[in-house]
Tab-separated table of C-alpha atoms in Angstrom:
chain	number	residue	atom	x	y	z
A	1	MET	CA	97.653	-118.372	19.977
A	2	ALA	CA	99.212	-116.355	22.693
A	3	LYS	CA	96.229	-114.373	23.728
A	4	GLY	CA	93.972	-117.378	23.728
A	5	GLU	CA	95.869	-119.242	26.450
A	6	GLY	CA	94.792	-116.902	29.255
A	7	ALA	CA	91.989	-118.025	31.433
A	8	GLU	CA	90.370	-114.584	31.188
A	9	SER	CA	89.725	-114.824	27.468
A	10	GLY	CA	88.422	-118.329	27.653
A	11	SER	CA	84.954	-117.441	28.680
A	12	ALA	CA	84.605	-114.369	26.487
A	13	ALA	CA	82.280	-114.808	23.559
A	14	GLY	CA	82.362	-112.939	20.345
A	15	LEU	CA	80.591	-109.669	19.731
A	16	LEU	CA	79.319	-110.861	16.396
A	17	PRO	CA	76.980	-113.796	17.201
A	18	THR	CA	76.493	-116.752	14.950
A	19	GLY	CA	74.237	-118.983	17.106
A	20	ILE	CA	74.150	-120.681	20.411
A	21	LEU	CA	76.040	-123.784	19.405
A	22	GLN	CA	78.836	-121.743	17.904
A	23	ALA	CA	78.884	-119.540	20.999
A	24	GLY	CA	80.198	-122.556	22.871
A	25	GLU	CA	82.707	-123.417	20.153
A	26	ARG	CA	85.093	-120.416	19.958
A	27	PRO	CA	88.612	-121.142	18.812
A	28	VAL	CA	89.870	-119.648	22.100
A	29	GLN	CA	87.704	-122.098	24.066
A	30	VAL	CA	88.768	-125.055	21.916
A	31	LYS	CA	92.438	-124.239	22.307
A	32	ILE	CA	92.222	-123.942	26.106
A	33	TYR	CA	90.398	-127.301	26.152
A	34	LEU	CA	93.067	-128.929	23.992
A	35	LEU	CA	95.891	-127.570	26.170
A	36	ASP	CA	94.448	-127.939	29.606
A	37	VAL	CA	92.117	-130.939	29.430
A	38	ALA	CA	93.174	-133.085	26.488
A	39	GLN	CA	96.780	-132.029	27.092
A	40	VAL	CA	97.617	-131.860	23.415
A	41	ASP	CA	101.007	-130.205	22.797
A	42	PRO	CA	100.730	-126.509	21.725
A	43	PHE	CA	102.005	-127.113	18.154
A	44	SER	CA	99.442	-129.833	17.460
A	45	ALA	CA	96.691	-127.679	19.020
A	46	SER	CA	97.670	-124.799	16.694
A	47	ILE	CA	97.538	-127.150	13.671
A	48	ILE	CA	94.039	-128.417	14.653
A	49	LEU	CA	92.696	-124.868	14.946
A	50	PHE	CA	94.374	-123.618	11.851
A	51	VAL	CA	93.327	-126.458	9.582
A	52	GLY	CA	89.856	-126.471	11.067
A	53	ARG	CA	89.262	-122.707	10.455
A	54	ALA	CA	90.747	-123.019	6.936
A	55	TRP	CA	88.506	-125.955	6.185
A	56	ASP	CA	85.538	-124.123	7.640
A	57	ALA	CA	86.163	-121.128	5.228
A	58	ILE	CA	86.471	-123.467	2.277
A	59	THR	CA	83.226	-125.355	3.019
A	60	ASP	CA	81.080	-122.156	3.012
A	61	PRO	CA	81.153	-121.564	-0.792
A	62	LEU	CA	81.085	-125.227	-1.508
A	63	VAL	CA	78.034	-125.909	0.684
A	64	GLY	CA	76.347	-122.787	-0.762
A	65	PHE	CA	76.838	-124.055	-4.241
A	66	CYS	CA	75.558	-127.555	-3.388
A	67	ILE	CA	72.472	-126.083	-1.831
A	68	SER	CA	71.859	-123.977	-4.966
A	69	LYS	CA	71.772	-127.170	-6.987
A	70	SER	CA	69.482	-128.978	-4.635
A	71	PRO	CA	66.027	-129.795	-6.028
A	72	TRP	CA	62.906	-128.443	-4.449
A	73	THR	CA	61.199	-130.979	-2.166
A	74	ARG	CA	57.975	-130.997	-0.123
A	75	LEU	CA	59.977	-129.326	2.708
A	76	GLY	CA	61.588	-126.834	0.370
A	77	ARG	CA	65.139	-126.501	-0.896
A	78	LEU	CA	66.857	-125.276	2.297
A	79	MET	CA	64.951	-127.034	5.108
A	80	PRO	CA	66.257	-130.605	4.346
A	81	TRP	CA	69.788	-129.412	4.901
A	82	ILE	CA	68.905	-127.996	8.316
A	83	ILE	CA	66.951	-131.058	9.335
A	84	PHE	CA	69.632	-133.656	8.391
A	85	SER	CA	72.650	-131.622	9.565
A	86	THR	CA	71.338	-131.002	13.071
A	87	PRO	CA	71.637	-134.405	14.690
A	88	LEU	CA	75.018	-135.061	13.066
A	89	ALA	CA	76.330	-131.669	14.227
A	90	ILE	CA	75.247	-132.460	17.777
A	91	ILE	CA	77.198	-135.778	17.717
A	92	ALA	CA	80.294	-134.111	16.343
A	93	TYR	CA	79.998	-131.358	18.863
A	94	PHE	CA	80.072	-133.818	21.737
A	95	LEU	CA	83.026	-135.666	20.315
A	96	ILE	CA	85.032	-132.452	20.225
A	97	TRP	CA	84.758	-132.239	24.015
A	98	PHE	CA	85.456	-135.871	24.621
A	99	VAL	CA	88.952	-137.041	25.672
A	100	PRO	CA	89.763	-140.442	24.060
A	101	ASP	CA	91.624	-143.041	26.107
A	102	PHE	CA	94.436	-143.420	23.618
A	103	GLN	CA	97.360	-140.891	23.495
A	104	GLN	CA	98.611	-141.608	19.976
A	105	GLY	CA	96.275	-140.316	17.386
A	106	GLN	CA	94.613	-137.667	19.598
A	107	THR	CA	95.579	-134.914	17.156
A	108	LEU	CA	93.983	-136.795	14.329
A	109	TRP	CA	90.779	-137.393	16.465
A	110	TYR	CA	90.321	-133.729	17.259
A	111	LEU	CA	91.202	-132.582	13.789
A	112	LEU	CA	88.761	-134.989	12.235
A	113	PHE	CA	85.779	-134.136	14.415
A	114	TYR	CA	86.607	-130.387	14.544
A	115	CYS	CA	86.447	-130.211	10.755
A	116	LEU	CA	83.439	-132.427	10.653
A	117	PHE	CA	81.644	-130.248	13.155
A	118	GLU	CA	82.561	-127.041	11.147
A	119	THR	CA	81.174	-128.612	8.005
A	120	LEU	CA	77.931	-129.687	9.569
A	121	VAL	CA	77.384	-126.286	11.174
A	122	THR	CA	77.989	-124.716	7.747
A	123	CYS	CA	75.351	-127.054	6.325
A	124	PHE	CA	73.001	-125.601	8.899
A	125	HIS	CA	74.082	-121.920	8.985
A	126	VAL	CA	74.232	-121.228	5.252
A	127	PRO	CA	70.641	-122.356	4.485
A	128	TYR	CA	69.467	-120.826	7.747
A	129	SER	CA	70.872	-117.428	6.701
A	130	ALA	CA	69.593	-117.744	3.084
A	131	LEU	CA	66.109	-118.679	4.380
A	132	THR	CA	65.364	-114.917	4.633
A	133	MET	CA	65.003	-114.795	0.830
A	134	PHE	CA	62.422	-117.554	0.823
A	135	ILE	CA	59.963	-116.665	3.603
A	136	SER	CA	58.602	-113.561	1.849
A	137	THR	CA	58.972	-111.553	-1.357
A	138	GLU	CA	58.322	-108.230	0.442
A	139	GLN	CA	61.416	-106.197	1.255
A	140	SER	CA	59.826	-104.891	4.507
A	141	GLU	CA	58.888	-108.290	5.715
A	142	ARG	CA	62.389	-109.669	5.043
A	143	ASP	CA	63.920	-106.720	6.869
A	144	SER	CA	61.658	-107.372	9.786
A	145	ALA	CA	62.588	-111.077	9.742
A	146	THR	CA	66.284	-110.160	9.707
A	147	ALA	CA	65.881	-107.980	12.720
A	148	TYR	CA	64.029	-110.696	14.652
A	149	ARG	CA	66.701	-113.190	13.647
A	150	MET	CA	69.556	-111.022	14.745
A	151	THR	CA	67.828	-110.286	18.060
A	152	VAL	CA	67.428	-113.947	18.781
A	153	GLU	CA	70.968	-114.698	17.761
A	154	VAL	CA	72.284	-112.197	20.186
A	155	LEU	CA	70.108	-113.684	22.954
A	156	GLY	CA	71.349	-117.153	21.996
A	157	THR	CA	74.956	-115.974	22.120
A	158	VAL	CA	74.447	-114.430	25.489
A	159	LEU	CA	72.820	-117.587	26.796
A	160	GLY	CA	75.569	-119.836	25.317
A	161	THR	CA	78.204	-117.521	26.780
A	162	ALA	CA	76.538	-117.597	30.208
A	163	ILE	CA	76.200	-121.411	30.153
A	164	GLN	CA	79.724	-122.215	29.069
A	165	GLY	CA	81.286	-119.399	31.044
A	166	GLN	CA	79.610	-120.391	34.338
A	167	ILE	CA	80.174	-124.138	33.955
A	168	VAL	CA	83.583	-124.210	32.469
A	169	GLY	CA	84.840	-121.025	34.169
A	170	GLN	CA	85.139	-122.802	37.514
A	171	ALA	CA	87.727	-125.286	36.013
A	172	HIS	CA	90.199	-122.761	34.618
A	173	THR	CA	93.744	-122.677	36.053
A	174	PRO	CA	94.389	-119.473	38.044
A	175	CYS	CA	97.082	-117.035	36.905
A	176	VAL	CA	100.695	-117.448	37.878
A	177	GLN	CA	102.430	-114.732	39.863
A	178	ASP	CA	105.942	-115.853	38.797
A	179	ALA	CA	106.052	-115.868	35.002
A	180	ASN	CA	109.306	-117.803	35.031
A	181	ALA	CA	107.691	-120.604	36.987
A	182	SER	CA	104.501	-120.744	34.859
A	183	THR	CA	105.643	-123.782	32.856
A	184	VAL	CA	106.347	-125.845	35.907
A	185	ALA	CA	103.178	-124.808	37.714
A	186	LEU	CA	101.004	-125.503	34.645
A	187	GLU	CA	102.566	-128.958	34.202
A	188	GLY	CA	101.819	-129.757	37.795
A	189	VAL	CA	98.197	-128.721	37.487
A	190	ASN	CA	97.523	-130.330	34.126
A	191	ARG	CA	98.965	-133.604	35.437
A	192	THR	CA	96.690	-133.726	38.401
A	193	GLN	CA	94.186	-136.525	37.480
A	194	SER	CA	91.328	-135.263	39.604
A	195	ALA	CA	91.534	-131.693	38.276
A	196	THR	CA	91.713	-132.918	34.704
A	197	SER	CA	88.692	-135.198	35.187
A	198	LEU	CA	86.713	-132.206	36.773
A	199	ARG	CA	87.468	-130.051	33.765
A	200	GLU	CA	86.527	-132.708	31.257
A	201	THR	CA	83.197	-133.261	33.058
A	202	ALA	CA	82.580	-129.484	33.056
A	203	TYR	CA	83.154	-129.197	29.308
A	204	LEU	CA	80.936	-132.184	28.561
A	205	LEU	CA	78.135	-130.841	30.846
A	206	ALA	CA	78.240	-127.495	29.150
A	207	ALA	CA	78.204	-129.144	25.663
A	208	GLY	CA	75.106	-131.153	26.753
A	209	VAL	CA	73.198	-128.051	27.850
A	210	ILE	CA	74.089	-126.036	24.782
A	211	ALA	CA	73.332	-128.967	22.436
A	212	SER	CA	69.883	-129.453	24.015
A	213	ILE	CA	68.985	-125.773	23.395
A	214	TYR	CA	70.310	-126.116	19.814
A	215	VAL	CA	67.948	-129.044	19.183
A	216	ILE	CA	64.963	-127.173	20.547
A	217	CYS	CA	65.713	-124.152	18.394
A	218	ALA	CA	66.155	-126.321	15.292
A	219	VAL	CA	62.788	-128.058	15.923
A	220	ILE	CA	61.025	-124.739	16.266
A	221	LEU	CA	62.638	-123.512	13.058
A	222	THR	CA	61.644	-126.672	11.168
A	223	LEU	CA	58.019	-126.632	12.360
A	224	GLY	CA	57.467	-122.901	12.155
A	225	VAL	CA	58.962	-121.806	8.835
A	226	ARG	CA	57.877	-122.585	5.312
A	227	GLU	CA	59.739	-121.649	2.165
A	228	GLN	CA	58.170	-119.744	-0.696
A	229	ARG	CA	59.283	-120.166	-4.229
A	230	GLU	CA	59.502	-117.254	-6.591
A	231	PRO	CA	56.824	-117.306	-9.359
A	232	TYR	CA	59.411	-116.496	-12.099
A	233	GLU	CA	61.735	-119.387	-11.016
A	234	THR	CA	61.065	-122.134	-13.542
A	235	GLN	CA	61.537	-125.758	-12.785
A	236	GLN	CA	63.165	-126.270	-16.128
A	237	ALA	CA	66.178	-124.144	-15.204
A	238	LYS	CA	69.402	-125.894	-16.156
A	239	PRO	CA	71.920	-126.745	-13.483
A	240	MET	CA	74.550	-124.009	-13.291
A	241	PRO	CA	78.245	-125.005	-13.323
A	242	PHE	CA	80.141	-124.036	-10.235
A	243	PHE	CA	82.600	-121.667	-11.810
A	244	ARG	CA	79.954	-119.917	-13.842
A	245	GLY	CA	77.917	-119.375	-10.659
A	246	LEU	CA	81.026	-118.172	-8.872
A	247	ARG	CA	81.886	-115.760	-11.665
A	248	LEU	CA	78.351	-114.327	-11.829
A	249	VAL	CA	78.168	-113.744	-8.053
A	250	MET	CA	81.593	-112.274	-7.693
A	251	SER	CA	81.268	-110.019	-10.701
A	252	HIS	CA	78.067	-108.383	-9.358
A	253	GLY	CA	79.259	-104.830	-8.504
A	254	PRO	CA	76.910	-104.036	-5.575
A	255	TYR	CA	77.849	-107.327	-3.854
A	256	ILE	CA	81.515	-106.686	-4.125
A	257	LYS	CA	81.198	-103.153	-2.746
A	258	LEU	CA	78.955	-104.343	0.098
A	259	ILE	CA	81.479	-107.137	1.026
A	260	ALA	CA	84.412	-104.663	0.842
A	261	GLY	CA	82.799	-102.188	3.172
A	262	PHE	CA	81.750	-104.721	5.746
A	263	LEU	CA	85.032	-106.645	5.533
A	264	PHE	CA	86.833	-103.630	7.053
A	265	THR	CA	84.110	-102.835	9.596
A	266	SER	CA	83.801	-106.459	10.614
A	267	LEU	CA	87.559	-106.669	11.006
A	268	ALA	CA	87.411	-103.632	13.246
A	269	PHE	CA	84.838	-105.127	15.593
A	270	MET	CA	86.612	-108.504	15.570
A	271	LEU	CA	89.761	-106.864	16.702
A	272	VAL	CA	87.819	-105.467	19.627
A	273	GLU	CA	86.188	-108.833	20.258
A	274	GLY	CA	89.389	-110.860	20.151
A	275	ASN	CA	91.242	-108.614	22.598
A	276	PHE	CA	88.414	-107.372	24.771
A	277	ALA	CA	88.998	-109.713	27.653
A	278	LEU	CA	92.753	-109.246	27.802
A	279	PHE	CA	92.279	-105.441	27.454
A	280	CYS	CA	89.894	-105.390	30.450
A	281	THR	CA	92.102	-107.637	32.506
A	282	TYR	CA	95.555	-106.257	31.857
A	283	THR	CA	95.286	-102.698	30.535
A	284	LEU	CA	92.264	-101.521	32.530
A	285	GLY	CA	92.966	-103.816	35.434
A	286	PHE	CA	89.304	-105.116	35.725
A	287	ARG	CA	90.026	-108.845	35.980
A	288	ASN	CA	86.778	-109.649	37.700
A	289	GLU	CA	84.563	-107.309	35.648
A	290	PHE	CA	85.147	-108.221	31.975
A	291	GLN	CA	82.319	-110.773	31.931
A	292	ASN	CA	79.874	-108.203	33.262
A	293	LEU	CA	81.204	-105.725	30.706
A	294	LEU	CA	80.670	-108.306	27.969
A	295	LEU	CA	77.080	-108.829	29.072
A	296	ALA	CA	76.507	-105.091	29.128
A	297	ILE	CA	77.616	-104.916	25.530
A	298	MET	CA	75.424	-107.894	24.488
A	299	PHE	CA	72.409	-106.552	26.431
A	300	SER	CA	72.802	-103.115	24.802
A	301	ALA	CA	73.018	-104.712	21.338
A	302	THR	CA	69.902	-106.774	21.972
A	303	VAL	CA	67.854	-103.756	23.115
A	304	THR	CA	68.978	-101.522	20.295
A	305	ILE	CA	68.421	-103.967	17.314
A	306	PRO	CA	64.683	-103.016	17.131
A	307	ILE	CA	65.695	-99.289	17.285
A	308	TRP	CA	68.116	-99.756	14.355
A	309	GLN	CA	65.375	-101.625	12.461
A	310	TRP	CA	63.071	-98.679	12.912
A	311	PHE	CA	65.820	-96.268	11.929
A	312	LEU	CA	66.668	-98.017	8.700
A	313	THR	CA	62.992	-98.108	7.614
A	314	ARG	CA	62.668	-94.462	8.425
A	315	PHE	CA	65.910	-93.043	7.165
A	316	GLY	CA	67.380	-95.732	4.864
A	317	LYS	CA	69.987	-98.418	5.273
A	318	LYS	CA	73.000	-96.405	4.128
A	319	MET	CA	72.253	-93.676	6.602
A	320	ALA	CA	71.942	-96.271	9.265
A	321	VAL	CA	75.324	-97.655	8.321
A	322	TYR	CA	77.071	-94.282	8.518
A	323	ILE	CA	75.525	-93.314	11.877
A	324	GLY	CA	75.444	-96.775	13.501
A	325	ILE	CA	79.057	-97.876	12.761
A	326	SER	CA	80.573	-94.439	13.114
A	327	SER	CA	79.000	-93.990	16.570
A	328	ALA	CA	81.605	-96.332	17.972
A	329	VAL	CA	84.471	-94.020	17.033
A	330	PRO	CA	84.098	-91.326	19.761
A	331	PHE	CA	83.856	-93.958	22.451
A	332	LEU	CA	86.866	-95.875	21.181
A	333	ILE	CA	88.799	-92.585	21.260
A	334	LEU	CA	87.538	-92.111	24.856
A	335	VAL	CA	88.815	-95.514	25.852
A	336	ALA	CA	92.188	-94.747	24.309
A	337	LEU	CA	92.617	-91.448	26.242
A	338	MET	CA	91.038	-92.235	29.583
A	339	GLU	CA	92.642	-93.688	32.695
A	340	SER	CA	91.238	-96.873	34.274
A	341	ASN	CA	87.687	-95.951	35.362
A	342	LEU	CA	85.065	-98.630	35.863
A	343	ILE	CA	82.056	-96.372	35.512
A	344	VAL	CA	83.305	-94.832	32.232
A	345	THR	CA	84.121	-98.321	30.983
A	346	TYR	CA	80.567	-99.426	31.540
A	347	VAL	CA	79.241	-96.388	29.662
A	348	VAL	CA	81.632	-97.215	26.766
A	349	ALA	CA	80.453	-100.919	26.866
A	350	VAL	CA	76.829	-99.875	26.482
A	351	ALA	CA	77.681	-97.496	23.681
A	352	ALA	CA	79.770	-100.181	21.949
A	353	GLY	CA	76.742	-102.488	22.085
A	354	ILE	CA	74.744	-99.933	20.121
A	355	SER	CA	77.276	-99.879	17.406
A	356	VAL	CA	77.711	-103.677	17.498
A	357	ALA	CA	74.023	-104.064	16.901
A	358	ALA	CA	74.255	-101.962	13.739
A	359	ALA	CA	77.456	-103.803	12.641
A	360	PHE	CA	75.834	-107.205	12.425
A	361	LEU	CA	72.171	-106.284	11.657
A	362	LEU	CA	72.802	-104.062	8.584
A	363	PRO	CA	74.873	-106.449	6.354
A	364	TRP	CA	72.267	-109.200	6.655
A	365	SER	CA	69.527	-106.562	6.026
A	366	MET	CA	71.277	-105.202	2.868
A	367	LEU	CA	72.259	-108.539	1.351
A	368	PRO	CA	68.683	-109.324	0.150
A	369	ASP	CA	68.650	-105.978	-1.676
A	370	VAL	CA	71.855	-107.020	-3.560
A	371	ILE	CA	70.237	-110.329	-4.497
A	372	ASP	CA	67.121	-108.615	-5.744
A	373	ASP	CA	69.309	-106.338	-7.922
A	374	PHE	CA	71.097	-109.412	-9.258
A	375	HIS	CA	67.761	-111.144	-10.179
A	376	LEU	CA	66.713	-108.109	-12.224
A	377	LYS	CA	70.063	-108.120	-14.071
A	378	GLN	CA	70.087	-111.915	-14.486
A	379	PRO	CA	66.443	-112.922	-14.621
A	380	HIS	CA	67.083	-116.386	-16.108
A	381	ILE	CA	69.657	-117.364	-13.402
A	382	HIS	CA	68.015	-118.999	-10.381
A	383	GLY	CA	69.203	-120.666	-7.167
A	384	THR	CA	72.158	-118.347	-6.471
A	385	GLU	CA	70.861	-117.077	-3.108
A	386	PRO	CA	72.862	-119.719	-1.028
A	387	ILE	CA	76.030	-118.709	-3.025
A	388	PHE	CA	75.553	-115.059	-2.072
A	389	PHE	CA	75.044	-115.848	1.588
A	390	SER	CA	77.828	-118.454	1.815
A	391	PHE	CA	80.452	-116.225	0.340
A	392	TYR	CA	79.428	-113.417	2.679
A	393	VAL	CA	79.924	-115.880	5.523
A	394	PHE	CA	83.315	-116.879	3.991
A	395	PHE	CA	84.512	-113.238	3.986
A	396	THR	CA	83.337	-112.729	7.459
A	397	LYS	CA	85.434	-115.759	8.593
A	398	PHE	CA	88.285	-114.444	6.507
A	399	ALA	CA	88.105	-111.175	8.493
A	400	SER	CA	88.100	-113.275	11.715
A	401	GLY	CA	91.192	-115.099	10.601
A	402	VAL	CA	93.004	-111.909	9.739
A	403	SER	CA	92.032	-110.430	13.132
A	404	LEU	CA	93.301	-113.573	14.852
A	405	GLY	CA	96.601	-113.378	13.040
A	406	ILE	CA	97.129	-109.667	13.739
A	407	SER	CA	96.332	-110.107	17.403
A	408	THR	CA	98.500	-113.194	17.892
A	409	LEU	CA	101.527	-111.838	16.165
A	410	SER	CA	101.345	-108.375	17.860
A	411	LEU	CA	101.025	-109.960	21.314
A	412	ASP	CA	103.789	-112.513	20.700
A	413	PHE	CA	106.095	-109.785	19.347
A	414	THR	CA	105.612	-107.575	22.399
A	415	GLY	CA	106.250	-110.449	24.891
A	416	TYR	CA	102.808	-111.620	26.129
A	417	GLN	CA	103.250	-113.817	29.224
A	418	THR	CA	100.848	-116.865	29.267
A	419	ARG	CA	98.569	-116.809	32.332
A	420	GLY	CA	100.505	-114.010	33.940
A	421	CYS	CA	98.721	-111.984	36.576
A	422	SER	CA	100.320	-108.907	34.929
A	423	GLN	CA	101.888	-107.985	31.573
A	424	PRO	CA	104.683	-105.737	30.449
A	425	ALA	CA	103.889	-102.184	29.617
A	426	ARG	CA	104.408	-102.749	25.889
A	427	VAL	CA	101.756	-105.563	25.987
A	428	LYS	CA	99.276	-103.161	27.616
A	429	LEU	CA	99.987	-100.535	24.995
A	430	THR	CA	99.549	-103.111	22.190
A	431	LEU	CA	96.187	-104.227	23.573
A	432	LYS	CA	95.097	-100.580	23.765
A	433	MET	CA	96.080	-100.098	20.044
A	434	LEU	CA	94.280	-103.315	19.048
A	435	VAL	CA	91.041	-102.275	20.843
A	436	THR	CA	91.021	-98.586	19.936
A	437	MET	CA	93.176	-97.099	17.235
A	438	ALA	CA	93.292	-99.981	14.793
A	439	PRO	CA	89.504	-100.467	14.797
A	440	ILE	CA	88.978	-96.674	14.313
A	441	VAL	CA	91.143	-96.727	11.153
A	442	LEU	CA	89.389	-99.768	9.817
A	443	ILE	CA	85.953	-98.260	10.442
A	444	LEU	CA	86.818	-95.125	8.594
A	445	ILE	CA	88.098	-97.159	5.631
A	446	GLY	CA	84.898	-99.239	5.615
A	447	LEU	CA	82.727	-96.144	5.708
A	448	LEU	CA	84.612	-94.658	2.760
A	449	LEU	CA	83.956	-97.856	0.766
A	450	PHE	CA	80.235	-97.676	1.569
A	451	LYS	CA	80.131	-94.449	-0.413
A	452	LEU	CA	80.587	-96.596	-3.509
A	453	TYR	CA	77.617	-98.860	-2.605
A	454	PRO	CA	74.989	-97.991	-5.308
A	455	ILE	CA	71.754	-99.396	-3.789
A	456	ASP	CA	70.086	-96.481	-1.889
A	457	GLU	CA	66.433	-96.169	-0.966
A	458	GLU	CA	65.436	-94.854	-4.459
A	459	LYS	CA	67.157	-97.805	-6.085
A	460	ARG	CA	65.426	-100.187	-3.691
A	461	ARG	CA	61.954	-98.871	-4.563
A	462	GLN	CA	62.778	-99.082	-8.346
A	463	ASN	CA	63.918	-102.718	-7.909
A	464	LYS	CA	60.817	-103.545	-5.889
A	465	LYS	CA	58.562	-102.284	-8.620
A	466	ALA	CA	60.521	-104.071	-11.279
A	467	LEU	CA	60.460	-107.430	-9.377
A	468	GLN	CA	56.726	-107.059	-8.793
A	469	ALA	CA	56.157	-106.599	-12.459
A	470	LEU	CA	58.353	-109.577	-13.207
A	471	ARG	CA	56.421	-111.807	-10.781
A	472	GLU	CA	53.080	-110.664	-12.230
A	473	GLU	CA	54.327	-111.411	-15.771
A	474	ALA	CA	55.555	-114.853	-14.640
A	475	SER	CA	52.171	-115.585	-12.937
A	476	SER	CA	50.261	-114.534	-16.068
A	477	SER	CA	52.524	-116.573	-18.206
A	478	GLY	CA	52.011	-119.553	-15.947
A	479	CYS	CA	48.280	-119.239	-16.069
A	480	SER	CA	48.338	-118.946	-19.869
A	481	ASP	CA	50.515	-122.018	-20.135
A	482	THR	CA	48.111	-123.934	-17.847
A	483	ASP	CA	45.090	-122.906	-19.882
A	484	SER	CA	46.784	-123.850	-23.190
A	485	THR	CA	47.677	-127.247	-21.774
A	486	GLU	CA	44.138	-127.808	-20.516
A	487	LEU	CA	42.716	-126.750	-23.925
A	488	ALA	CA	45.040	-129.141	-25.747
A	489	ARG	CA	44.004	-131.995	-23.497
A	490	ILE	CA	40.308	-131.398	-24.097
A	491	LEU	CA	40.824	-131.184	-27.842
């Protein structure tokens, strides 16, 4: 990936957080590590990342389906997956950042443990995301839990970014003034044994700190959360075949419309995410400021998540989508039109954080409403919650892959110079288009698709009453069955 080989983008984290461990495992970071520390050739590094991300996308729906077929235990249905995947994920995470002594077989080593790590993180992240549906049956409590979860995920991403950025950032190779001599210079730096050893130690140290925080968070989650089972979910429910579950989930109209809308808006923000560091460095000329700008965005997002939570409870989720996501458009236009100005850039960064907060809070807040609507239309189908969540994660990663491909091809086509201290004018223009005009168009398309989303506040209230009646009926039926069984035993 052309844009991923610059040192500036190596310490930039994503704007759409997925957890502290994943904050230290960005494809950009992994590729820089493979090229600079492990000294894997570029073709093999690209194969490792491509196969790893493709495998990661495939495992989401598969893990979701396996979780849906898991039996209820004393710990619940989801919690055993979280407990058993955590230590294995930590081991795989360390092995990603370890350079084996042998040269032949290094590609297989990194491909194996990268795919293994992605699988184990999926085994953690899918049940962790679906846990929202099992901690309460009240819509307001689930919305509140989602807001808290998103806030902590942002803080975790900021913390992971700061840890890996500060520790590993000191080991990056500086830019090369003469682009024609970059290959020779990089070969000389990469073959210096002491420099390579220092970079390897830095990556392992960062991995150790991040993994320790990951374990602490997993322990708190395990000890502090208990799953609740729906009263109308019978233990005699038959196992659901994979393709039938897939067909039912993917044929649910509100789910498809929600995914379609957020697919475009997520792609918009991921384009900004993937090119933010290079845009600040080369187009705006703020080589030493982009990390501070990134922190400004994340801090703004953290502060405004509770505000958006209040807004959606007061004015509705669809209204929050329209206002929250569209609020980024004027500031993106300002970035496209303005000259390089640091103060204005910080103002835009703070405003972008406000919109980013809405972009990743609202889909996770609206997804439980879609699942409630599905339960009303399919009252005898149970255990589909992990499938809903896993396929949403799958489409989010699909948007990430599309964004990665668009950015890479665009920069390669315009002549991006690896590790150059400056770039050609056409590269600067391409970066501006990727960060401003392309996201604006995608946001507008996504907002138009949200017009088709049928679950408004009135529909949510109707579904809430219908589900409550269904639960009361199931509870009454359960009590009647228990009384009949007891009477039969006495007779």
